[in-house]
Amino acid sequence: MIDTRGAAALEPLHERLCLDFVNTSGEHPAKPDDEFLTSYANLVEWSVYSNVLNPDEGEHLLALANQHPVEAEAALQYAVAVRETIYRVLSAASEGQQVEVSDMQAFNHILSKAMHFLRLDSSLDEFSWAWAMDADDLEKMLWPVMWSASALLTSHDRPYLRECAADDCDWLFLDTSKNHSRRWCQMKNCGNRAKARAHYQRSRGSG
């Protein structure tokens, strides 16, 4: 059984899959002590925790990674590169800025790989999207993440995409507050630290 407590400790916001993936690092590019994706096992752990993979799929990929460590390391590095590409595109969108041409090209290249595995399934009275992926694809968890990112960018939620206002946090989130004035990814973490720093500065000034 895959232990997902490490992924849970990240305290993901569970707003969109792509945002939880981007937020596996607090800053971009990631600092060594602020990077969750330090091993292929951690990538699989996050994927199982986030329901991108079921536990059996996760165990299968871990066994495959143990048999092919070089390929697994390459898949991990590719996952980090995908994450950083998604971050740059979403971050620019959150600021209302034009996405860099190179980032948009990279995003679309990855998206085209993901779309290769997307299928439209049908039942008696409805249609739905489904994934038809190779069980041995060490990168398979990335394709639903890319689909999530493209869906967010073309959704009505995109104007509410924000980046945390904390100086030491690059987390992205959706501002669904009533007056759309949310500044921090989480009040109990970044919000409280920012308020404490502001209080300290005021106290020094008054002193």
Backbone as CSV, one residue per row, in Angstrom:
resi,resn,N_x,N_y,N_z,CA_x,CA_y,CA_z,C_x,C_y,C_z
1,MET,0.846,-1.202,0.000,0.000,0.000,0.000,0.880,1.252,0.000
2,ILE,0.591,2.165,-0.895,1.369,3.395,-1.009,0.980,4.361,0.105
3,ASP,1.975,4.826,0.843,1.756,5.782,1.936,1.654,7.185,1.338
4,THR,0.511,7.835,1.487,0.302,9.161,0.881,0.329,10.286,1.917
5,ARG,0.860,9.998,3.113,0.859,11.036,4.148,1.742,12.226,3.784
6,GLY,2.811,11.974,3.037,3.667,13.071,2.624,2.947,14.035,1.697
7,ALA,2.187,13.489,0.748,1.417,14.336,-0.167,0.311,15.081,0.583
8,ALA,-0.311,14.407,1.542,-1.368,15.058,2.330,-0.805,16.201,3.159
9,ALA,0.451,16.054,3.621,1.073,17.087,4.450,1.298,18.390,3.689
10,LEU,1.271,18.330,2.357,1.367,19.557,1.561,0.157,20.455,1.764
11,GLU,-0.916,19.881,2.281,-2.184,20.595,2.477,-2.676,21.238,1.176
12,PRO,-2.858,20.426,0.130,-3.328,20.969,-1.150,-4.706,21.597,-1.005
13,LEU,-4.989,22.544,-1.884,-6.245,23.293,-1.808,-7.411,22.535,-2.416
14,HIS,-7.138,21.553,-3.244,-8.180,20.743,-3.894,-9.157,21.615,-4.696
15,GLU,-8.626,22.616,-5.375,-9.467,23.469,-6.214,-9.453,22.982,-7.668
16,ARG,-8.298,22.741,-8.194,-8.129,22.144,-9.521,-6.904,21.238,-9.477
17,LEU,-6.945,20.135,-10.195,-5.844,19.193,-10.196,-4.539,19.860,-10.612
18,CYS,-4.582,20.678,-11.645,-3.361,21.316,-12.135,-2.761,22.251,-11.091
19,LEU,-3.597,22.908,-10.297,-3.090,23.808,-9.258,-2.415,23.014,-8.150
20,ASP,-2.994,21.900,-7.760,-2.363,21.063,-6.740,-1.013,20.542,-7.228
21,PHE,-0.924,20.250,-8.518,0.346,19.778,-9.063,1.384,20.891,-9.053
22,VAL,1.002,22.059,-9.524,1.921,23.201,-9.517,2.382,23.497,-8.093
23,ASN,1.474,23.336,-7.136,1.784,23.681,-5.743,2.550,22.592,-4.995
24,THR,3.102,21.610,-5.728,4.003,20.663,-5.079,5.343,21.318,-4.764
25,SER,5.511,22.548,-5.208,6.645,23.370,-4.789,6.103,24.719,-4.352
26,GLY,6.694,25.280,-3.308,6.217,26.573,-2.816,6.735,27.740,-3.622
27,GLU,7.864,27.537,-4.313,8.458,28.596,-5.115,8.926,28.008,-6.446
28,HIS,9.014,28.881,-7.450,9.412,28.445,-8.794,10.484,29.376,-9.342
29,PRO,11.625,28.817,-9.764,11.979,27.390,-9.670,12.118,26.955,-8.218
30,ALA,11.959,25.655,-7.996,11.914,25.139,-6.634,13.277,25.213,-5.954
31,LYS,13.247,25.497,-4.650,14.452,25.403,-3.831,14.546,23.966,-3.300
32,PRO,15.767,23.490,-3.054,15.931,22.095,-2.624,15.092,21.710,-1.415
33,ASP,14.945,22.631,-0.451,14.187,22.299,0.758,12.699,22.566,0.617
34,ASP,12.268,22.940,-0.582,10.863,23.270,-0.793,10.300,22.492,-1.972
35,GLU,10.920,21.369,-2.294,10.531,20.561,-3.442,9.989,19.218,-2.962
36,PHE,8.752,18.905,-3.335,8.184,17.610,-2.976,8.583,16.528,-3.963
37,LEU,8.705,16.889,-5.218,8.998,15.897,-6.256,10.502,15.636,-6.332
38,THR,11.034,15.017,-5.293,12.457,14.710,-5.242,12.758,13.280,-5.677
39,SER,11.737,12.493,-5.920,11.922,11.109,-6.370,10.710,10.699,-7.191
40,TYR,10.898,9.664,-7.995,9.755,9.162,-8.762,8.695,8.612,-7.822
41,ALA,9.123,8.035,-6.708,8.169,7.518,-5.722,7.270,8.632,-5.196
42,ASN,7.836,9.824,-4.994,7.024,10.947,-4.532,6.021,11.386,-5.592
43,LEU,6.433,11.321,-6.850,5.514,11.656,-7.947,4.336,10.690,-7.951
44,VAL,4.620,9.405,-7.776,3.557,8.408,-7.730,2.688,8.616,-6.490
45,GLU,3.328,8.914,-5.365,2.567,9.161,-4.131,1.573,10.293,-4.329
46,TRP,2.042,11.409,-4.894,1.134,12.540,-5.137,0.007,12.126,-6.079
47,SER,0.320,11.343,-7.084,-0.671,10.937,-8.083,-1.755,10.054,-7.474
48,VAL,-1.357,9.154,-6.570,-2.339,8.303,-5.906,-3.180,9.128,-4.934
49,TYR,-2.518,9.990,-4.168,-3.246,10.841,-3.223,-4.272,11.716,-3.945
50,SER,-3.904,12.205,-5.132,-4.771,13.113,-5.893,-5.756,12.378,-6.784
51,ASN,-5.779,11.044,-6.695,-6.698,10.205,-7.470,-6.454,10.269,-8.976
52,VAL,-5.245,10.639,-9.360,-4.876,10.552,-10.768,-4.587,9.096,-11.122
53,LEU,-3.993,8.392,-10.166,-3.745,6.953,-10.292,-4.471,6.244,-9.162
54,ASN,-4.933,5.024,-9.420,-5.449,4.242,-8.310,-4.265,3.508,-7.670
55,PRO,-4.413,2.982,-6.463,-3.277,2.346,-5.774,-2.612,1.238,-6.578
56,ASP,-3.393,0.440,-7.285,-2.806,-0.641,-8.081,-1.934,-0.082,-9.204
57,GLU,-2.406,0.982,-9.841,-1.602,1.616,-10.892,-0.315,2.176,-10.309
58,GLY,-0.426,2.767,-9.137,0.753,3.314,-8.481,1.771,2.245,-8.155
59,GLU,1.321,1.135,-7.596,2.222,0.034,-7.261,2.889,-0.515,-8.526
60,HIS,2.129,-0.600,-9.600,2.684,-1.109,-10.859,3.792,-0.193,-11.366
61,LEU,3.554,1.118,-11.319,4.565,2.057,-11.805,5.800,2.058,-10.917
62,LEU,5.618,1.900,-9.609,6.773,1.841,-8.713,7.626,0.609,-9.004
63,ALA,6.978,-0.522,-9.245,7.704,-1.743,-9.592,8.451,-1.557,-10.909
64,LEU,7.787,-0.910,-11.870,8.413,-0.652,-13.164,9.603,0.295,-13.004
65,ALA,9.436,1.301,-12.140,10.519,2.262,-11.895,11.727,1.584,-11.260
66,ASN,11.493,0.630,-10.376,12.595,-0.103,-9.755,13.359,-0.933,-10.779
67,GLN,12.648,-1.413,-11.792,13.278,-2.202,-12.843,14.015,-1.314,-13.847
68,HIS,13.538,-0.084,-13.993,14.108,0.833,-14.991,14.385,2.191,-14.336
69,PRO,15.369,2.268,-13.448,15.626,3.502,-12.696,16.018,4.696,-13.563
70,VAL,16.735,4.462,-14.649,17.135,5.573,-15.521,15.908,6.201,-16.173
71,GLU,15.015,5.349,-16.664,13.787,5.845,-17.284,12.891,6.547,-16.255
72,ALA,12.870,6.023,-15.029,12.058,6.638,-13.978,12.595,8.018,-13.612
73,GLU,13.913,8.153,-13.544,14.506,9.455,-13.244,14.210,10.444,-14.363
74,ALA,14.249,9.978,-15.606,13.919,10.848,-16.739,12.459,11.291,-16.668
75,ALA,11.576,10.380,-16.276,10.158,10.719,-16.139,9.952,11.747,-15.033
76,LEU,10.700,11.613,-13.939,10.610,12.586,-12.843,11.051,13.963,-13.312
77,GLN,12.173,14.031,-14.002,12.674,15.320,-14.482,11.702,15.939,-15.494
78,TYR,11.094,15.092,-16.304,10.100,15.587,-17.259,8.878,16.131,-16.515
79,ALA,8.466,15.442,-15.448,7.321,15.901,-14.654,7.584,17.276,-14.054
80,VAL,8.789,17.488,-13.555,9.145,18.794,-12.994,9.135,19.857,-14.093
81,ALA,9.644,19.514,-15.269,9.637,20.457,-16.392,8.213,20.795,-16.811
82,VAL,7.339,19.786,-16.832,5.928,20.015,-17.147,5.310,20.946,-16.103
83,ARG,5.593,20.671,-14.837,5.049,21.513,-13.767,5.471,22.966,-13.931
84,GLU,6.760,23.183,-14.232,7.242,24.554,-14.365,6.644,25.248,-15.587
85,THR,6.414,24.499,-16.655,5.751,25.081,-17.830,4.327,25.494,-17.488
86,ILE,3.597,24.615,-16.818,2.229,24.943,-16.409,2.231,26.156,-15.493
87,TYR,3.178,26.182,-14.561,3.240,27.321,-13.632,3.438,28.634,-14.378
88,ARG,4.381,28.668,-15.303,4.659,29.925,-16.006,3.451,30.404,-16.799
89,VAL,2.750,29.475,-17.422,1.562,29.858,-18.196,0.449,30.343,-17.274
90,LEU,0.182,29.595,-16.195,-0.891,29.976,-15.278,-0.537,31.245,-14.505
91,SER,0.725,31.399,-14.144,1.147,32.595,-13.421,0.952,33.844,-14.270
92,ALA,1.335,33.758,-15.541,1.118,34.891,-16.440,-0.367,35.200,-16.564
93,ALA,-1.186,34.152,-16.670,-2.635,34.346,-16.773,-3.189,34.990,-15.508
94,SER,-2.644,34.617,-14.355,-3.140,35.178,-13.093,-2.837,36.667,-12.974
95,GLU,-1.766,37.103,-13.657,-1.371,38.516,-13.627,-1.939,39.299,-14.806
96,GLY,-2.702,38.637,-15.667,-3.243,39.301,-16.846,-2.168,39.666,-17.849
97,GLN,-1.081,38.896,-17.860,0.033,39.166,-18.759,0.010,38.220,-19.955
98,GLN,0.654,38.641,-21.015,0.783,37.795,-22.193,1.757,36.661,-21.884
99,VAL,1.369,35.443,-22.197,2.253,34.292,-21.975,3.393,34.342,-22.988
100,GLU,4.598,34.027,-22.507,5.750,33.975,-23.408,5.501,32.958,-24.520
101,VAL,5.913,33.315,-25.730,5.687,32.436,-26.878,6.306,31.062,-26.639
102,SER,7.515,31.025,-26.095,8.189,29.745,-25.865,7.433,28.894,-24.848
103,ASP,6.857,29.541,-23.832,6.084,28.798,-22.835,4.795,28.254,-23.433
104,MET,4.151,29.042,-24.287,2.916,28.598,-24.914,3.187,27.455,-25.876
105,GLN,4.301,27.525,-26.574,4.674,26.435,-27.481,4.958,25.153,-26.690
106,ALA,5.676,25.289,-25.588,5.979,24.118,-24.755,4.707,23.528,-24.170
107,PHE,3.812,24.398,-23.708,2.536,23.949,-23.141,1.753,23.158,-24.184
108,ASN,1.650,23.683,-25.369,0.874,23.018,-26.420,1.524,21.713,-26.870
109,HIS,2.839,21.661,-26.833,3.520,20.415,-27.191,3.180,19.314,-26.183
110,ILE,3.213,19.656,-24.905,2.868,18.676,-23.867,1.387,18.310,-23.961
111,LEU,0.549,19.300,-24.202,-0.888,19.054,-24.306,-1.195,18.108,-25.465
112,SER,-0.463,18.252,-26.568,-0.710,17.373,-27.720,-0.392,15.922,-27.366
113,LYS,0.624,15.705,-26.519,0.940,14.352,-26.062,-0.194,13.818,-25.188
114,ALA,-0.724,14.684,-24.327,-1.817,14.261,-23.449,-3.063,13.913,-24.249
115,MET,-3.368,14.713,-25.253,-4.583,14.507,-26.032,-4.564,13.189,-26.791
116,HIS,-3.371,12.653,-27.013,-3.254,11.372,-27.714,-3.971,10.256,-26.948
117,PHE,-4.065,10.416,-25.624,-4.653,9.364,-24.796,-6.101,9.652,-24.392
118,LEU,-6.649,10.769,-24.839,-8.009,11.155,-24.450,-9.028,10.596,-25.432
119,ARG,-10.068,10.022,-24.893,-11.114,9.422,-25.711,-12.484,9.919,-25.246
120,LEU,-13.437,9.905,-26.162,-14.818,10.211,-25.826,-15.580,8.899,-25.752
121,ASP,-16.065,8.580,-24.554,-16.833,7.356,-24.348,-18.321,7.659,-24.382
122,SER,-19.107,6.662,-24.699,-20.559,6.857,-24.739,-21.261,5.709,-24.027
123,SER,-22.393,6.048,-23.437,-23.292,5.054,-22.878,-24.655,5.276,-23.539
124,LEU,-25.699,4.732,-22.983,-27.016,4.865,-23.605,-27.457,6.316,-23.750
125,ASP,-27.207,7.126,-22.718,-27.783,8.470,-22.744,-26.787,9.586,-22.479
126,GLU,-25.477,9.296,-22.485,-24.520,10.371,-22.243,-23.156,10.042,-22.825
127,PHE,-22.349,11.096,-22.949,-20.972,10.983,-23.405,-20.057,11.526,-22.320
128,SER,-18.847,11.006,-22.255,-17.913,11.478,-21.238,-16.479,11.254,-21.711
129,TRP,-15.584,12.102,-21.193,-14.175,11.961,-21.518,-13.575,10.830,-20.690
130,ALA,-12.644,10.093,-21.290,-11.975,8.995,-20.593,-10.539,8.908,-21.102
131,TRP,-9.696,8.291,-20.278,-8.291,8.141,-20.632,-8.001,6.704,-21.032
132,ALA,-7.334,6.537,-22.151,-6.915,5.215,-22.619,-5.396,5.213,-22.668
133,MET,-4.787,4.925,-21.513,-3.348,5.086,-21.381,-2.631,3.746,-21.268
134,ASP,-1.375,3.767,-21.651,-0.512,2.599,-21.547,-0.198,2.363,-20.070
135,ALA,-0.459,1.169,-19.588,-0.220,0.857,-18.183,1.243,1.026,-17.793
136,ASP,2.156,0.907,-18.767,3.587,1.004,-18.490,4.157,2.396,-18.767
137,ASP,3.305,3.364,-18.999,3.765,4.729,-19.276,4.126,5.408,-17.958
138,LEU,5.414,5.627,-17.728,5.879,6.229,-16.480,5.453,7.687,-16.339
139,GLU,4.962,8.286,-17.415,4.536,9.687,-17.396,3.019,9.833,-17.422
140,LYS,2.286,8.752,-17.279,0.841,8.759,-17.503,0.087,9.697,-16.567
141,MET,0.605,9.965,-15.371,-0.091,10.854,-14.437,-0.085,12.314,-14.902
142,LEU,0.773,12.631,-15.849,0.876,14.020,-16.306,-0.236,14.420,-17.260
143,TRP,-0.823,13.462,-17.951,-1.790,13.808,-18.991,-3.091,14.378,-18.408
144,PRO,-3.668,13.801,-17.352,-4.844,14.455,-16.752,-4.524,15.826,-16.167
145,VAL,-3.286,16.011,-15.699,-2.888,17.325,-15.175,-2.896,18.362,-16.291
146,MET,-2.365,17.992,-17.453,-2.350,18.929,-18.584,-3.768,19.247,-19.039
147,TRP,-4.620,18.252,-19.069,-6.011,18.476,-19.449,-6.677,19.438,-18.461
148,SER,-6.387,19.273,-17.177,-6.925,20.165,-16.149,-6.458,21.599,-16.367
149,ALA,-5.182,21.770,-16.703,-4.647,23.124,-16.918,-5.300,23.785,-18.126
150,SER,-5.464,23.047,-19.203,-6.098,23.618,-20.397,-7.562,23.940,-20.129
151,ALA,-8.224,23.080,-19.350,-9.622,23.335,-19.015,-9.759,24.588,-18.158
152,LEU,-8.841,24.786,-17.219,-8.889,25.979,-16.366,-8.687,27.245,-17.192
153,LEU,-7.712,27.209,-18.095,-7.399,28.402,-18.887,-8.546,28.804,-19.810
154,THR,-9.396,27.866,-20.173,-10.513,28.166,-21.074,-11.849,28.211,-20.333
155,SER,-11.807,28.246,-19.011,-13.032,28.211,-18.216,-13.414,29.601,-17.724
156,HIS,-14.612,29.690,-17.146,-15.064,30.948,-16.549,-14.323,31.261,-15.254
157,ASP,-13.561,30.311,-14.733,-12.810,30.532,-13.498,-11.479,31.230,-13.731
158,ARG,-11.013,31.284,-14.964,-9.688,31.850,-15.211,-9.513,33.264,-14.657
159,PRO,-10.506,34.169,-14.752,-10.307,35.504,-14.182,-10.079,35.512,-12.675
160,TYR,-10.396,34.397,-12.012,-10.239,34.333,-10.558,-8.963,33.620,-10.147
161,LEU,-8.117,33.331,-11.120,-6.832,32.702,-10.833,-5.907,33.729,-10.193
162,ARG,-5.302,33.359,-9.070,-4.440,34.267,-8.326,-3.143,33.561,-7.928
163,GLU,-2.132,34.386,-7.638,-0.892,33.886,-7.056,-0.757,34.462,-5.658
164,CYS,-0.316,33.626,-4.733,-0.215,34.041,-3.337,0.606,35.314,-3.209
165,ALA,0.145,36.225,-2.366,0.812,37.516,-2.192,2.014,37.446,-1.268
166,ALA,2.217,36.312,-0.600,3.370,36.173,0.292,4.666,36.212,-0.510
167,ASP,5.691,36.852,0.042,6.962,36.989,-0.666,7.645,35.655,-0.897
168,ASP,7.387,34.698,-0.019,8.083,33.413,-0.101,7.167,32.275,-0.531
169,CYS,6.083,32.608,-1.244,5.154,31.574,-1.694,4.625,31.907,-3.077
170,ASP,4.728,30.931,-3.985,4.233,31.102,-5.355,2.997,30.253,-5.628
171,TRP,2.336,29.784,-4.577,1.164,28.940,-4.801,0.106,29.682,-5.612
172,LEU,-0.559,28.948,-6.483,-1.670,29.477,-7.269,-2.976,28.963,-6.694
173,PHE,-4.010,29.779,-6.775,-5.310,29.403,-6.231,-6.417,30.118,-6.986
174,LEU,-7.649,29.697,-6.743,-8.817,30.358,-7.324,-9.477,31.214,-6.255
175,ASP,-9.605,32.482,-6.544,-10.214,33.415,-5.593,-11.732,33.377,-5.751
176,THR,-12.354,32.547,-4.959,-13.813,32.420,-4.996,-14.464,33.170,-3.836
177,SER,-13.705,34.068,-3.198,-14.282,34.861,-2.105,-15.375,35.777,-2.651
178,LYS,-16.239,36.234,-1.775,-17.422,36.975,-2.200,-17.072,38.221,-3.002
179,ASN,-16.067,38.972,-2.549,-15.690,40.198,-3.275,-14.365,40.034,-4.022
180,HIS,-13.920,38.779,-4.170,-12.706,38.464,-4.920,-11.501,39.270,-4.422
181,SER,-11.325,39.283,-3.108,-10.234,40.043,-2.504,-9.224,39.146,-1.783
182,ARG,-9.308,37.850,-1.989,-8.385,36.927,-1.326,-6.964,37.159,-1.832
183,ARG,-6.011,37.227,-0.913,-4.627,37.526,-1.269,-3.686,36.353,-1.059
184,TRP,-4.021,35.480,-0.128,-3.108,34.402,0.217,-3.717,33.050,-0.124
185,CYS,-2.813,32.088,-0.392,-3.303,30.752,-0.714,-4.059,30.155,0.470
186,GLN,-3.490,30.340,1.683,-4.140,29.859,2.893,-3.907,30.870,4.012
187,MET,-4.971,31.296,4.647,-4.846,32.281,5.715,-4.030,31.743,6.878
188,LYS,-4.221,30.460,7.225,-3.557,29.930,8.413,-2.050,29.832,8.225
189,ASN,-1.578,29.824,7.003,-0.138,29.771,6.755,0.378,31.124,6.295
190,CYS,0.280,31.394,5.017,0.833,32.629,4.462,0.135,33.872,4.999
191,GLY,-1.181,33.830,5.150,-1.915,35.000,5.629,-1.507,35.400,7.031
192,ASN,-1.428,34.437,7.915,-1.059,34.738,9.292,0.387,35.200,9.408
193,ARG,1.278,34.599,8.598,2.673,35.048,8.625,2.790,36.481,8.142
194,ALA,2.051,36.834,7.087,2.090,38.193,6.556,1.555,39.186,7.585
195,LYS,0.483,38.822,8.260,-0.078,39.708,9.285,0.879,39.868,10.455
196,ALA,1.559,38.789,10.815,2.522,38.860,11.921,3.686,39.769,11.555
197,ARG,4.170,39.662,10.303,5.261,40.528,9.875,4.832,41.988,9.850
198,ALA,3.614,42.240,9.359,3.113,43.617,9.319,2.982,44.172,10.733
199,HIS,2.496,43.367,11.670,2.362,43.804,13.069,3.729,44.120,13.655
200,TYR,4.722,43.283,13.341,6.075,43.500,13.845,6.641,44.813,13.318
201,GLN,6.440,45.070,12.021,6.943,46.307,11.429,6.262,47.526,12.047
202,ARG,4.947,47.425,12.281,4.254,48.547,12.923,4.750,48.779,14.338
203,SER,5.017,47.674,15.033,5.499,47.787,16.412,6.870,48.461,16.456
204,ARG,7.726,48.105,15.506,9.051,48.735,15.445,8.937,50.220,15.126
205,GLY,7.992,50.519,14.205,7.816,51.914,13.825,7.315,52.761,14.975
206,SER,6.349,52.223,15.716,5.789,52.977,16.837,6.788,53.097,17.983
207,GLY,7.705,52.101,18.075,8.701,52.156,19.128,9.757,53.222,18.830
